[in-house]
XYZ file of C-alpha atoms in Angstrom:
183
model
C -79.437 29.816 70.911
C -82.740 29.033 69.726
C -84.411 25.967 70.708
C -83.704 22.612 69.581
C -84.353 21.614 66.097
C -82.219 22.243 63.126
C -83.817 23.528 59.990
C -83.784 21.043 57.044
C -81.607 21.834 54.063
C -83.325 23.336 51.064
C -84.133 20.897 48.242
C -82.608 21.641 44.882
C -84.369 20.417 41.808
C -82.146 19.697 38.835
C -83.503 20.341 35.378
C -81.877 18.202 32.608
C -80.181 19.937 29.701
C -82.101 20.075 26.455
C -81.099 17.417 23.847
C -78.476 18.406 21.249
C -79.866 19.641 17.981
C -80.044 17.117 15.155
C -77.954 18.012 12.121
C -79.958 18.674 9.083
C -78.499 17.272 5.859
C -77.599 20.011 3.447
C -77.079 18.765 -0.087
C -73.929 20.178 -1.752
C -72.753 19.723 -5.275
C -68.977 19.752 -4.408
C -69.241 16.582 -2.262
C -70.928 14.606 -5.053
C -68.424 15.921 -7.569
C -65.536 14.874 -5.342
C -66.995 11.352 -4.990
C -67.352 10.990 -8.745
C -63.802 12.273 -9.343
C -62.428 9.752 -6.797
C -64.270 6.893 -8.524
C -62.942 7.912 -11.951
C -59.418 8.353 -10.576
C -59.464 4.887 -8.944
C -60.722 3.287 -12.149
C -57.974 5.026 -14.172
C -55.312 3.917 -11.673
C -56.549 0.293 -11.828
C -56.408 0.368 -15.651
C -52.882 1.846 -15.557
C -51.715 -0.915 -13.200
C -53.217 -3.636 -15.421
C -51.538 -2.164 -18.486
C -48.190 -1.856 -16.594
C -48.359 -5.485 -15.488
C -49.144 -6.622 -19.027
C -46.228 -4.549 -20.365
C -43.900 -6.063 -17.702
C -44.895 -9.602 -18.721
C -44.311 -8.821 -22.397
C -40.865 -7.308 -21.664
C -39.902 -10.219 -19.436
C -40.729 -12.750 -22.170
C -38.792 -10.733 -24.757
C -35.706 -10.220 -22.594
C -35.725 -13.813 -21.356
C -35.520 -14.964 -24.987
C -32.689 -12.533 -25.625
C -30.812 -13.755 -22.527
C -31.145 -17.364 -23.695
C -29.768 -16.499 -27.147
C -26.899 -14.483 -25.618
C -25.944 -17.359 -23.269
C -26.057 -19.841 -26.157
C -23.722 -17.619 -28.193
C -21.341 -17.257 -25.230
C -21.297 -21.029 -24.722
C -20.458 -21.621 -28.388
C -17.623 -19.075 -28.229
C -16.261 -20.607 -25.051
C -16.313 -24.152 -26.481
C -14.490 -22.969 -29.618
C -11.937 -21.065 -27.531
C -11.350 -24.107 -25.304
C -10.847 -26.396 -28.300
C -8.319 -24.060 -29.952
C -6.531 -23.481 -26.628
C -6.264 -27.238 -26.048
C -4.773 -27.839 -29.482
C -2.206 -25.094 -28.976
C -1.346 -26.371 -25.510
C -0.768 -29.921 -26.801
C 1.557 -28.602 -29.538
C 3.430 -26.499 -26.988
C 3.850 -29.465 -24.626
C 5.197 -31.645 -27.439
C 7.746 -28.988 -28.477
C 8.748 -28.415 -24.856
C 9.340 -32.153 -24.364
C 11.648 -32.314 -27.386
C 13.601 -29.269 -26.172
C 13.921 -30.658 -22.644
C 15.250 -34.005 -23.891
C 17.881 -32.238 -26.036
C 18.822 -29.973 -23.134
C 19.126 -32.927 -20.738
C 21.392 -34.809 -23.155
C 23.673 -31.786 -23.642
C 23.720 -31.090 -19.901
C 24.678 -34.706 -19.185
C 27.663 -34.516 -21.550
C 28.776 -31.228 -20.007
C 28.350 -32.574 -16.479
C 30.468 -35.644 -17.250
C 33.240 -33.470 -18.730
C 33.077 -31.137 -15.738
C 33.281 -34.011 -13.249
C 36.324 -35.460 -15.050
C 38.118 -32.089 -15.056
C 37.148 -31.441 -11.423
C 38.484 -34.846 -10.369
C 41.831 -34.195 -12.061
C 42.060 -30.768 -10.398
C 41.179 -32.191 -6.983
C 43.837 -34.895 -7.230
C 46.442 -32.294 -8.196
C 45.299 -30.004 -5.388
C 45.437 -32.852 -2.834
C 49.028 -33.639 -3.805
C 49.985 -29.985 -3.454
C 48.139 -29.704 -0.123
C 49.949 -32.720 1.329
C 53.325 -31.269 0.385
C 52.323 -27.863 1.771
C 50.955 -29.378 4.981
C 54.217 -31.117 5.717
C 56.040 -27.793 5.414
C 53.312 -26.033 7.358
C 53.508 -28.461 10.266
C 57.167 -27.550 10.805
C 56.436 -23.820 10.607
C 53.326 -24.096 12.755
C 55.275 -25.682 15.615
C 57.784 -22.850 15.585
C 55.056 -20.225 15.456
C 53.149 -21.844 18.294
C 56.232 -21.922 20.506
C 56.909 -18.252 19.760
C 53.268 -17.357 20.422
C 53.226 -19.226 23.728
C 56.437 -17.494 24.820
C 55.033 -14.073 23.898
C 51.729 -14.822 25.667
C 53.588 -15.812 28.849
C 55.634 -12.621 28.720
C 52.522 -10.474 28.286
C 50.710 -12.322 31.085
C 53.585 -11.751 33.481
C 53.680 -8.058 32.575
C 49.920 -7.752 33.097
C 50.104 -9.510 36.475
C 52.926 -7.166 37.557
C 50.890 -4.097 36.535
C 47.878 -5.363 38.470
C 49.981 -6.016 41.588
C 51.570 -2.541 41.423
C 48.152 -0.923 41.050
C 46.784 -2.927 43.980
C 49.716 -1.792 46.183
C 49.235 1.793 45.063
C 45.561 1.702 46.050
C 46.356 0.114 49.432
C 48.986 2.773 50.136
C 46.589 5.547 49.120
C 43.768 4.106 51.261
C 46.145 3.763 54.216
C 47.346 7.361 53.812
C 43.750 8.642 53.580
C 42.686 6.732 56.676
C 45.706 8.089 58.659
C 44.949 11.583 57.478
C 41.304 11.233 58.461
C 42.269 9.823 61.882
C 44.551 12.789 62.648
C 42.016 15.420 61.741
């Protein structure tokens, strides 16, 4: 198109932005008042904390003394209670020992009398048992023979019933198979 050389780009010159405005201090009465109130409030809070700590120390000393006196009183009561309980326990043990010795003596006499009476009864019972056993042996033999005879009879009857039932089943099976073969 036109002849040869390219035109140079235009040069742009940048102008810097103006500096930001400097704040001008404006004195206000509310800011100073607030600072003074904060100082007074902090001082009051510090004084309150000191007074609270002092009061806590005073209370702790007072109550610690009371706790010590209370524990001393409890210890004295407990020692007295233990002493009285020990004395009563020793008296009770002594009385119990006397009663147990008397009971053991009486029990021993009763046990000896019981053993003597039991021995006499056992000897009498043994004599009666021997006489009864001799009679029983004769009766037992007869009863055993009768029982064995009855058992044999019942066994033979049971065997016969089983054999008859077996034959019945075989006959029925045979008849069913013949019937099925014919059809």
